[in-house]
Amino acid sequence: MTDDTSDRRSAEVIEDESMVRDEPSARLAAYRRSIDNFDAALIHILAERFRTTKAVGEYKATHELPPADPAREEKQIARLRALASESGLDPEFSEKFLRFVIDEVIHHHERIREAGSRGQ
Amino acid sequence: MTDDTSDRRSAEVIEDESMVRDEPSARLAAYRRSIDNFDAALIHILAERFRTTKAVGEYKATHELPPADPAREEKQIARLRALASESGLDPEFSEKFLRFVIDEVIHHHERIREAGSRGQ
């Protein structure tokens, strides 16, 4: 690692890095603009998903169906893990994500049911 | 609550419910098809978000920037809470959701950084 070739290579690397260092905020800012757009899309889809699960919750409360449905959840998890694998997302994370969302939904369903009981 | 009017109203409600009971699986199935479509969209956007944060992680590791950026996170949370309010999503949930995603991202960044240290 002390011959001329590696010394030249080190100098090149340092030069490249200093070039990159001149525009770090521009590159990071571009990534962050993309992330902000993805987050806005995620929030709006989640809003619509919760509007739909709210309708499901009201429907379940009216028909005295339990808030949770383990058989349905197992199917959803298997499907999302497959979609995650296809799209390069960690399947473990996709499962954690769905459980995180479903926990919130079940919490909402319980509140709808309790509000219904109090209303009667 | 025992006059004729309320008795008639109760009978009407029961009739409406029995009509709905005839097609519960159809209505629930329709809601679930929507939920499945929203979930597929969420998974694909999350996959693309993590592709972008992976690039951020590699960039941060190269430039010796810390994996977490609390000032950036505060801005993201404030923005997503506002977007959530506008779209009818619980702002508390939007914040919990972003923290859930960011925790995973920081975990990825740490792994990228560790892999980089081992490689040197």
Coordinates of N, CA and C in Angstrom, one line a residue:
Chain A
M1 N 0.8 -1.2 0.0 CA 0.0 0.0 0.0 C 0.9 1.3 0.0
T2 N 2.2 1.1 -0.2 CA 3.0 2.3 -0.2 C 3.7 2.5 -1.6
D3 N 3.3 1.7 -2.6 CA 3.9 1.9 -3.9 C 3.3 3.1 -4.6
D4 N 3.9 3.5 -5.7 CA 3.4 4.7 -6.4 C 2.0 4.7 -6.9
T5 N 1.6 3.5 -7.4 CA 0.3 3.3 -7.9 C -0.8 3.6 -6.9
S6 N -0.6 3.0 -5.7 CA -1.7 3.2 -4.7 C -1.6 4.6 -4.2
D7 N -0.5 5.3 -4.2 CA -0.4 6.7 -3.8 C -1.3 7.5 -4.7
R8 N -1.1 7.2 -6.0 CA -1.8 8.0 -7.0 C -3.3 7.7 -6.8
R9 N -3.7 6.4 -6.5 CA -5.1 6.1 -6.4 C -5.7 6.8 -5.2
S10 N -4.9 6.9 -4.1 CA -5.4 7.6 -2.9 C -5.7 9.1 -3.3
A11 N -4.7 9.7 -4.0 CA -4.9 11.1 -4.4 C -6.2 11.3 -5.2
E12 N -6.4 10.3 -6.1 CA -7.6 10.4 -6.9 C -8.9 10.3 -6.1
V13 N -8.9 9.4 -5.1 CA -10.0 9.2 -4.3 C -10.3 10.5 -3.5
I14 N -9.2 11.1 -3.0 CA -9.4 12.3 -2.2 C -10.0 13.4 -3.1
E15 N -9.5 13.5 -4.3 CA -10.0 14.5 -5.2 C -11.5 14.3 -5.5
D16 N -11.8 13.0 -5.8 CA -13.2 12.7 -6.1 C -14.1 13.1 -4.9
E17 N -13.6 12.7 -3.7 CA -14.4 13.0 -2.5 C -14.6 14.5 -2.3
S18 N -13.5 15.3 -2.6 CA -13.6 16.7 -2.3 C -14.6 17.3 -3.4
M19 N -14.6 16.7 -4.6 CA -15.6 17.2 -5.6 C -17.0 16.9 -5.1
V20 N -17.2 15.7 -4.5 CA -18.6 15.4 -4.0 C -18.9 16.3 -2.8
R21 N -17.9 16.6 -2.0 CA -18.1 17.4 -0.8 C -18.6 18.8 -1.2
D22 N -18.3 19.3 -2.4 CA -18.7 20.6 -2.8 C -20.2 20.7 -3.0
E23 N -20.9 19.5 -3.3 CA -22.3 19.6 -3.6 C -23.1 18.6 -2.7
P24 N -22.7 18.4 -1.4 CA -23.4 17.4 -0.6 C -24.9 17.8 -0.4
S25 N -25.1 19.1 -0.1 CA -26.5 19.5 0.2 C -27.4 19.4 -1.0
A26 N -26.9 19.6 -2.2 CA -27.7 19.5 -3.4 C -28.2 18.1 -3.6
R27 N -27.2 17.1 -3.4 CA -27.6 15.7 -3.7 C -28.6 15.2 -2.6
L28 N -28.3 15.6 -1.3 CA -29.1 15.2 -0.2 C -30.5 15.8 -0.3
A29 N -30.5 17.1 -0.8 CA -31.8 17.8 -0.9 C -32.7 17.1 -2.0
A30 N -32.0 16.6 -3.1 CA -32.8 16.0 -4.1 C -33.4 14.7 -3.6
Y31 N -32.6 13.9 -2.8 CA -33.2 12.7 -2.2 C -34.3 13.0 -1.3
R32 N -34.2 14.1 -0.6 CA -35.2 14.4 0.4 C -36.5 14.9 -0.2
R33 N -36.3 15.6 -1.4 CA -37.6 16.0 -2.1 C -38.3 14.7 -2.6
S34 N -37.6 13.7 -3.0 CA -38.3 12.4 -3.4 C -39.0 11.8 -2.2
I35 N -38.2 11.8 -1.0 CA -38.8 11.2 0.2 C -40.0 11.9 0.6
D36 N -40.0 13.3 0.5 CA -41.2 14.1 0.9 C -42.4 13.8 0.0
N37 N -42.1 13.6 -1.3 CA -43.2 13.2 -2.2 C -43.8 11.8 -1.8
F38 N -42.9 10.8 -1.6 CA -43.4 9.5 -1.2 C -44.2 9.6 0.1
D39 N -43.7 10.4 1.1 CA -44.5 10.5 2.3 C -45.8 11.1 2.2
A40 N -45.9 12.1 1.3 CA -47.3 12.7 1.0 C -48.2 11.7 0.4
A41 N -47.7 10.9 -0.5 CA -48.5 9.8 -1.2 C -48.9 8.8 -0.1
L42 N -48.0 8.4 0.8 CA -48.3 7.4 1.8 C -49.4 7.9 2.8
I43 N -49.3 9.2 3.2 CA -50.3 9.8 4.1 C -51.7 9.8 3.4
H44 N -51.7 10.2 2.1 CA -53.0 10.3 1.5 C -53.6 8.9 1.3
I45 N -52.8 7.9 1.0 CA -53.3 6.5 0.8 C -53.8 6.0 2.2
L46 N -53.0 6.3 3.2 CA -53.4 5.8 4.5 C -54.7 6.5 5.0
A47 N -54.9 7.8 4.6 CA -56.1 8.5 5.0 C -57.3 7.7 4.3
E48 N -57.1 7.4 3.1 CA -58.2 6.7 2.3 C -58.4 5.3 2.9
R49 N -57.3 4.6 3.2 CA -57.4 3.3 3.8 C -58.2 3.3 5.1
F50 N -57.9 4.3 6.0 CA -58.7 4.4 7.3 C -60.1 4.9 7.0
R51 N -60.4 5.6 6.0 CA -61.8 5.9 5.7 C -62.6 4.6 5.3
T52 N -61.9 3.7 4.6 CA -62.5 2.5 4.3 C -62.6 1.6 5.5
T53 N -61.6 1.5 6.3 CA -61.7 0.6 7.5 C -62.7 1.2 8.5
K54 N -62.9 2.5 8.5 CA -63.9 3.1 9.4 C -65.3 2.5 8.9
A55 N -65.5 2.5 7.6 CA -66.8 1.9 7.1 C -66.9 0.5 7.5
V56 N -65.8 -0.3 7.4 CA -65.8 -1.7 7.8 C -66.1 -1.8 9.3
G57 N -65.6 -0.9 10.1 CA -65.8 -0.9 11.5 C -67.3 -0.7 11.9
E58 N -67.9 0.3 11.2 CA -69.3 0.6 11.4 C -70.1 -0.6 10.9
Y59 N -69.7 -1.2 9.8 CA -70.5 -2.4 9.3 C -70.4 -3.5 10.3
K60 N -69.1 -3.8 10.8 CA -68.9 -4.9 11.8 C -69.7 -4.6 13.1
A61 N -69.7 -3.3 13.5 CA -70.5 -3.0 14.8 C -72.0 -3.3 14.6
T62 N -72.5 -2.9 13.4 CA -73.9 -3.1 13.1 C -74.3 -4.5 13.1
H63 N -73.4 -5.3 12.5 CA -73.6 -6.8 12.3 C -73.1 -7.6 13.4
E64 N -72.6 -7.0 14.5 CA -72.1 -7.7 15.6 C -71.0 -8.7 15.3
L65 N -70.1 -8.2 14.4 CA -68.9 -9.0 14.0 C -67.7 -8.6 14.8
P66 N -66.8 -9.4 15.2 CA -65.7 -9.0 16.0 C -64.8 -8.1 15.3
P67 N -64.1 -7.1 16.0 CA -63.3 -6.1 15.4 C -62.1 -6.8 14.6
A68 N -61.5 -7.8 15.2 CA -60.3 -8.5 14.6 C -60.8 -9.7 13.8
D69 N -60.0 -10.0 12.8 CA -60.3 -11.2 11.9 C -59.0 -11.9 11.6
P70 N -58.5 -12.8 12.5 CA -57.2 -13.4 12.3 C -57.0 -14.1 11.0
A71 N -58.0 -14.8 10.4 CA -57.9 -15.5 9.2 C -57.6 -14.5 8.0
R72 N -58.4 -13.4 8.0 CA -58.2 -12.4 7.0 C -56.8 -11.8 7.1
E73 N -56.3 -11.5 8.4 CA -55.0 -10.9 8.6 C -53.9 -11.8 8.1
E74 N -54.0 -13.1 8.3 CA -53.0 -14.0 7.8 C -52.9 -14.0 6.3
K75 N -54.0 -13.9 5.6 CA -54.0 -13.8 4.1 C -53.4 -12.5 3.7
Q76 N -53.7 -11.4 4.4 CA -53.1 -10.1 4.0 C -51.6 -10.1 4.2
I77 N -51.2 -10.6 5.3 CA -49.7 -10.7 5.6 C -49.0 -11.5 4.5
A78 N -49.5 -12.6 4.2 CA -48.9 -13.5 3.2 C -48.8 -12.7 1.8
R79 N -49.9 -12.1 1.5 CA -49.9 -11.3 0.2 C -48.9 -10.2 0.2
L80 N -48.9 -9.4 1.3 CA -48.0 -8.3 1.3 C -46.5 -8.7 1.4
R81 N -46.3 -9.8 2.1 CA -44.9 -10.3 2.1 C -44.4 -10.6 0.7
A82 N -45.3 -11.2 -0.1 CA -45.0 -11.6 -1.5 C -44.8 -10.3 -2.3
L83 N -45.7 -9.3 -2.2 CA -45.5 -8.0 -2.9 C -44.2 -7.3 -2.5
A84 N -43.9 -7.4 -1.2 CA -42.7 -6.8 -0.7 C -41.5 -7.4 -1.4
S85 N -41.4 -8.7 -1.4 CA -40.3 -9.5 -2.0 C -40.1 -9.0 -3.5
E86 N -41.3 -9.0 -4.2 CA -41.2 -8.6 -5.6 C -40.7 -7.2 -5.9
S87 N -41.0 -6.3 -4.9 CA -40.6 -4.9 -5.1 C -39.4 -4.5 -4.4
G88 N -38.7 -5.5 -3.8 CA -37.4 -5.2 -3.1 C -37.5 -4.6 -1.7
L89 N -38.7 -4.8 -1.1 CA -38.8 -4.3 0.3 C -38.6 -5.5 1.2
D90 N -38.0 -5.3 2.3 CA -37.9 -6.4 3.3 C -39.2 -7.0 3.7
P91 N -39.5 -8.3 3.4 CA -40.8 -8.8 3.8 C -41.1 -8.7 5.3
E92 N -40.1 -8.8 6.1 CA -40.3 -8.7 7.6 C -40.8 -7.3 7.9
F93 N -40.3 -6.3 7.2 CA -40.7 -4.9 7.5 C -42.2 -4.8 7.0
S94 N -42.5 -5.4 5.9 CA -43.9 -5.3 5.3 C -44.9 -5.9 6.3
E95 N -44.5 -7.0 7.0 CA -45.4 -7.6 8.0 C -45.5 -6.7 9.2
K96 N -44.4 -6.2 9.7 CA -44.4 -5.3 10.8 C -45.3 -4.1 10.5
F97 N -45.2 -3.5 9.3 CA -45.9 -2.4 8.9 C -47.4 -2.7 8.9
L98 N -47.8 -3.8 8.3 CA -49.3 -4.2 8.3 C -49.8 -4.4 9.7
R99 N -49.0 -5.0 10.6 CA -49.5 -5.2 11.9 C -49.6 -3.9 12.7
F100 N -48.7 -3.0 12.4 CA -48.8 -1.6 12.9 C -50.1 -0.9 12.5
V101 N -50.4 -1.0 11.2 CA -51.6 -0.4 10.7 C -52.9 -1.1 11.2
I102 N -52.9 -2.4 11.2 CA -54.0 -3.2 11.7 C -54.3 -3.0 13.2
D103 N -53.3 -2.8 14.0 CA -53.4 -2.5 15.4 C -54.2 -1.2 15.6
E104 N -53.9 -0.2 14.8 CA -54.6 1.0 14.8 C -56.0 0.9 14.4
V105 N -56.3 0.1 13.3 CA -57.6 -0.2 12.8 C -58.5 -0.8 13.9
I106 N -57.9 -1.9 14.5 CA -58.7 -2.6 15.6 C -59.0 -1.6 16.7
H107 N -58.1 -0.8 17.1 CA -58.3 0.2 18.1 C -59.5 1.1 17.7
H108 N -59.5 1.5 16.4 CA -60.7 2.3 15.9 C -62.0 1.6 15.9
H109 N -61.9 0.3 15.5 CA -63.2 -0.5 15.5 C -63.7 -0.6 16.9
E110 N -62.8 -0.8 17.9 CA -63.3 -0.9 19.3 C -64.0 0.3 19.7
R111 N -63.4 1.5 19.3 CA -64.0 2.8 19.7 C -65.4 2.9 19.0
I112 N -65.5 2.5 17.7 CA -66.8 2.6 17.1 C -67.8 1.7 17.8
R113 N -67.4 0.5 18.2 CA -68.3 -0.4 18.9 C -68.7 0.2 20.2
E114 N -67.7 0.8 21.0 CA -68.0 1.4 22.3 C -69.0 2.5 22.1
A115 N -68.8 3.4 21.1 CA -69.6 4.5 20.8 C -71.0 4.0 20.5
G116 N -71.1 2.9 19.8 CA -72.4 2.3 19.4 C -73.1 1.8 20.7
S117 N -72.4 1.2 21.6 CA -73.0 0.7 22.8 C -73.6 1.8 23.7
R118 N -72.8 2.9 23.8 CA -73.2 4.1 24.6 C -74.4 4.7 23.9
G119 N -74.5 4.7 22.6 CA -75.6 5.4 21.9 C -76.9 4.7 22.0
Q120 N -76.9 3.3 22.4 CA -78.1 2.6 22.4 C -78.9 2.7 23.7
Chain B
M1 N -90.1 6.8 24.8 CA -89.5 5.8 23.9 C -90.5 4.6 23.7
T2 N -91.8 4.8 24.3 CA -92.8 3.7 24.1 C -94.0 4.2 23.3
D3 N -93.9 5.3 22.6 CA -95.0 5.8 21.8 C -95.0 5.1 20.4
D4 N -96.1 5.2 19.7 CA -96.3 4.5 18.4 C -95.2 4.8 17.4
T5 N -94.8 6.1 17.4 CA -93.8 6.6 16.4 C -92.5 5.8 16.6
S6 N -92.0 5.7 17.8 CA -90.7 5.0 18.0 C -90.8 3.5 17.8
D7 N -92.0 2.9 18.0 CA -92.2 1.5 17.7 C -92.1 1.3 16.2
R8 N -92.7 2.2 15.4 CA -92.7 2.0 14.0 C -91.2 2.2 13.5
R9 N -90.5 3.2 14.1 CA -89.1 3.4 13.7 C -88.3 2.2 14.0
S10 N -88.5 1.5 15.2 CA -87.7 0.3 15.5 C -88.0 -0.8 14.5
A11 N -89.2 -0.9 14.1 CA -89.6 -2.0 13.1 C -88.8 -1.7 11.8
E12 N -88.8 -0.4 11.4 CA -88.1 0.0 10.1 C -86.6 -0.4 10.2
V13 N -86.0 0.0 11.4 CA -84.6 -0.3 11.5 C -84.3 -1.8 11.4
I14 N -85.2 -2.6 12.0 CA -85.0 -4.1 12.0 C -85.1 -4.6 10.5
E15 N -86.1 -4.0 9.8 CA -86.3 -4.4 8.4 C -85.0 -4.1 7.6
D16 N -84.5 -2.8 7.8 CA -83.3 -2.4 7.0 C -82.1 -3.3 7.4
E17 N -82.0 -3.7 8.6 CA -80.9 -4.5 9.0 C -81.0 -5.9 8.4
S18 N -82.2 -6.4 8.4 CA -82.3 -7.8 7.8 C -82.0 -7.8 6.3
M19 N -82.3 -6.6 5.6 CA -82.0 -6.5 4.2 C -80.5 -6.5 4.0
V20 N -79.8 -5.7 4.9 CA -78.4 -5.6 4.9 C -77.7 -7.0 5.2
R21 N -78.3 -7.7 6.1 CA -77.8 -9.0 6.5 C -77.8 -10.0 5.4
D22 N -78.6 -9.8 4.4 CA -78.7 -10.7 3.2 C -77.4 -10.6 2.4
E23 N -76.7 -9.5 2.4 CA -75.5 -9.3 1.6 C -74.3 -8.8 2.3
P24 N -74.1 -9.4 3.5 CA -72.9 -8.9 4.3 C -71.6 -9.2 3.7
S25 N -71.5 -10.4 3.2 CA -70.1 -10.8 2.6 C -69.8 -10.0 1.4
A26 N -70.8 -9.6 0.6 CA -70.6 -8.8 -0.7 C -70.1 -7.5 -0.3
R27 N -70.7 -6.8 0.7 CA -70.3 -5.4 1.0 C -68.9 -5.5 1.7
L28 N -68.7 -6.4 2.6 CA -67.4 -6.5 3.3 C -66.3 -6.9 2.2
A29 N -66.6 -7.7 1.3 CA -65.6 -8.1 0.3 C -65.3 -6.9 -0.6
A30 N -66.2 -6.0 -0.9 CA -65.9 -4.8 -1.7 C -65.0 -3.9 -0.9
Y31 N -65.2 -3.7 0.4 CA -64.3 -2.9 1.2 C -62.9 -3.5 1.2
R32 N -62.9 -4.8 1.3 CA -61.6 -5.5 1.4 C -60.8 -5.4 0.1
R33 N -61.5 -5.4 -1.0 CA -60.8 -5.3 -2.3 C -60.1 -3.9 -2.3
S34 N -60.8 -2.8 -1.9 CA -60.2 -1.5 -1.8 C -59.0 -1.5 -0.9
I35 N -59.2 -2.1 0.3 CA -58.1 -2.1 1.3 C -56.9 -2.8 0.7
D36 N -57.1 -3.9 0.0 CA -56.0 -4.7 -0.6 C -55.3 -3.8 -1.7
N37 N -56.1 -3.0 -2.4 CA -55.4 -2.2 -3.4 C -54.6 -1.1 -2.7
F38 N -55.2 -0.5 -1.7 CA -54.4 0.6 -0.9 C -53.1 0.0 -0.4
D39 N -53.2 -1.3 0.2 CA -52.0 -1.9 0.7 C -50.9 -2.2 -0.3
A40 N -51.3 -2.6 -1.5 CA -50.4 -2.8 -2.6 C -49.7 -1.5 -2.9
A41 N -50.5 -0.4 -3.0 CA -49.9 0.9 -3.3 C -48.9 1.3 -2.2
L42 N -49.3 1.1 -0.9 CA -48.4 1.5 0.2 C -47.1 0.7 0.1
I43 N -47.2 -0.6 -0.1 CA -46.0 -1.4 -0.1 C -45.0 -1.0 -1.2
H44 N -45.6 -0.7 -2.4 CA -44.7 -0.2 -3.5 C -44.1 1.1 -3.3
I45 N -44.9 2.0 -2.7 CA -44.3 3.4 -2.4 C -43.2 3.2 -1.3
L46 N -43.5 2.4 -0.3 CA -42.5 2.1 0.8 C -41.2 1.5 0.2
A47 N -41.4 0.6 -0.7 CA -40.2 0.0 -1.4 C -39.4 1.1 -2.0
E48 N -40.0 2.0 -2.7 CA -39.3 3.1 -3.4 C -38.7 4.1 -2.4
R49 N -39.4 4.3 -1.3 CA -38.9 5.2 -0.3 C -37.6 4.6 0.3
F50 N -37.6 3.3 0.6 CA -36.4 2.7 1.2 C -35.3 2.6 0.2
R51 N -35.6 2.5 -1.1 CA -34.5 2.6 -2.1 C -33.8 3.9 -2.0
T52 N -34.7 5.0 -1.8 CA -34.1 6.3 -1.8 C -33.3 6.5 -0.5
T53 N -33.9 6.0 0.7 CA -33.2 6.2 1.9 C -31.9 5.4 2.0
K54 N -31.9 4.3 1.2 CA -30.7 3.5 1.1 C -29.6 4.3 0.5
A55 N -29.9 5.0 -0.6 CA -29.0 5.9 -1.3 C -28.5 7.0 -0.3
V56 N -29.5 7.5 0.5 CA -29.1 8.6 1.5 C -28.1 8.0 2.5
G57 N -28.4 6.7 2.9 CA -27.5 6.1 3.9 C -26.1 5.9 3.4
E58 N -26.0 5.5 2.1 CA -24.7 5.3 1.5 C -24.0 6.6 1.4
Y59 N -24.7 7.6 1.0 CA -24.2 9.0 0.9 C -23.7 9.5 2.3
K60 N -24.5 9.3 3.3 CA -24.1 9.7 4.7 C -22.9 9.0 5.2
A61 N -22.8 7.7 4.9 CA -21.7 6.9 5.3 C -20.4 7.4 4.7
T62 N -20.5 7.7 3.4 CA -19.3 8.2 2.6 C -18.9 9.5 3.1
H63 N -19.8 10.4 3.5 CA -19.5 11.7 3.9 C -19.4 11.9 5.5
E64 N -19.5 10.7 6.1 CA -19.3 10.7 7.6 C -20.4 11.6 8.3
L65 N -21.6 11.5 7.8 CA -22.7 12.2 8.4 C -23.4 11.3 9.3
P66 N -24.0 11.7 10.4 CA -24.7 10.8 11.4 C -25.9 10.2 10.7
P67 N -26.3 9.0 11.1 CA -27.5 8.4 10.5 C -28.8 9.1 10.8
A68 N -28.9 9.7 12.0 CA -30.2 10.4 12.3 C -30.0 11.9 12.2
D69 N -31.1 12.6 11.9 CA -31.0 14.1 11.7 C -32.2 14.7 12.3
P70 N -32.1 14.9 13.7 CA -33.3 15.4 14.4 C -34.0 16.6 13.8
A71 N -33.3 17.6 13.3 CA -33.9 18.8 12.8 C -34.7 18.5 11.6
R72 N -34.2 17.6 10.7 CA -34.9 17.2 9.5 C -36.2 16.4 9.9
E73 N -36.1 15.5 10.9 CA -37.2 14.8 11.4 C -38.4 15.6 11.9
E74 N -38.0 16.7 12.6 CA -39.0 17.6 13.2 C -39.8 18.3 12.1
K75 N -39.1 18.7 11.0 CA -39.7 19.3 9.9 C -40.7 18.3 9.2
Q76 N -40.2 17.1 9.0 CA -41.0 16.0 8.3 C -42.3 15.8 9.1
I77 N -42.1 15.7 10.4 CA -43.3 15.4 11.3 C -44.3 16.5 11.2
A78 N -43.8 17.8 11.3 CA -44.8 18.9 11.2 C -45.5 18.9 9.9
R79 N -44.8 18.6 8.8 CA -45.4 18.6 7.5 C -46.4 17.5 7.3
L80 N -46.1 16.3 7.8 CA -47.0 15.2 7.7 C -48.2 15.3 8.6
R81 N -48.0 15.9 9.7 CA -49.2 16.2 10.6 C -50.2 17.1 9.9
A82 N -49.6 18.1 9.2 CA -50.5 19.1 8.5 C -51.2 18.4 7.3
L83 N -50.5 17.6 6.5 CA -51.1 16.8 5.4 C -52.1 15.8 6.0
A84 N -51.8 15.2 7.1 CA -52.8 14.3 7.7 C -54.1 15.0 8.1
S85 N -54.0 16.2 8.7 CA -55.2 16.9 9.1 C -56.0 17.3 7.9
E86 N -55.3 17.7 6.8 CA -56.0 18.1 5.6 C -56.8 16.9 4.9
S87 N -56.2 15.7 5.1 CA -56.8 14.6 4.4 C -57.6 13.7 5.3
G88 N -57.9 14.2 6.5 CA -58.8 13.4 7.4 C -58.1 12.3 8.1
L89 N -56.8 12.2 8.2 CA -56.1 11.2 8.9 C -55.7 11.8 10.3
D90 N -55.8 10.9 11.3 CA -55.4 11.4 12.7 C -53.9 11.8 12.7
P91 N -53.6 13.1 13.0 CA -52.2 13.6 13.0 C -51.3 12.8 13.9
E92 N -51.9 12.3 15.0 CA -51.1 11.5 16.0 C -50.6 10.3 15.3
F93 N -51.5 9.7 14.5 CA -51.2 8.4 13.8 C -50.1 8.7 12.8
S94 N -50.2 9.8 12.0 CA -49.2 10.1 11.0 C -47.8 10.3 11.6
E95 N -47.8 10.9 12.8 CA -46.5 11.0 13.5 C -45.9 9.7 13.9
K96 N -46.8 8.8 14.5 CA -46.4 7.5 14.9 C -45.9 6.7 13.7
F97 N -46.6 6.9 12.6 CA -46.2 6.2 11.3 C -44.9 6.6 10.9
L98 N -44.6 7.9 10.8 CA -43.3 8.4 10.3 C -42.2 7.9 11.2
R99 N -42.4 8.0 12.6 CA -41.4 7.5 13.5 C -41.1 6.0 13.3
F100 N -42.1 5.3 13.0 CA -42.0 3.8 12.8 C -41.1 3.6 11.5
V101 N -41.4 4.4 10.5 CA -40.6 4.2 9.2 C -39.2 4.8 9.4
I102 N -39.0 5.9 10.1 CA -37.7 6.5 10.3 C -36.8 5.6 11.2
D103 N -37.4 4.9 12.2 CA -36.6 4.0 13.1 C -36.0 2.9 12.2
E104 N -36.8 2.4 11.2 CA -36.3 1.4 10.3 C -35.2 1.9 9.4
V105 N -35.4 3.1 9.0 CA -34.4 3.8 8.1 C -33.0 3.9 8.9
I106 N -33.1 4.4 10.1 CA -31.9 4.6 10.9 C -31.2 3.3 11.1
H107 N -32.0 2.3 11.4 CA -31.4 0.9 11.5 C -30.7 0.5 10.3
H108 N -31.3 0.8 9.1 CA -30.6 0.5 7.8 C -29.3 1.3 7.7
H109 N -29.4 2.6 8.0 CA -28.2 3.4 7.9 C -27.1 2.9 8.8
E110 N -27.4 2.5 10.0 CA -26.4 1.9 10.9 C -25.7 0.7 10.3
R111 N -26.6 -0.2 9.6 CA -26.0 -1.4 9.0 C -25.1 -1.0 7.8
I112 N -25.5 0.0 7.0 CA -24.7 0.4 5.9 C -23.3 0.9 6.4
R113 N -23.4 1.7 7.5 CA -22.2 2.3 8.1 C -21.3 1.2 8.7
E114 N -21.9 0.2 9.4 CA -21.1 -0.9 9.9 C -20.5 -1.8 8.8
A115 N -21.2 -2.0 7.7 CA -20.7 -2.8 6.6 C -19.5 -2.0 5.9
G116 N -19.6 -0.7 5.9 CA -18.6 0.2 5.4 C -17.3 0.1 6.2
S117 N -17.5 0.1 7.5 CA -16.3 0.0 8.5 C -15.6 -1.3 8.3
R118 N -16.4 -2.4 8.2 CA -15.8 -3.7 8.1 C -15.1 -3.9 6.8
G119 N -15.6 -3.2 5.7 CA -15.0 -3.3 4.4 C -13.6 -2.6 4.3
Q120 N -13.4 -1.6 5.2 CA -12.1 -0.8 5.1 C -10.9 -1.5 5.7

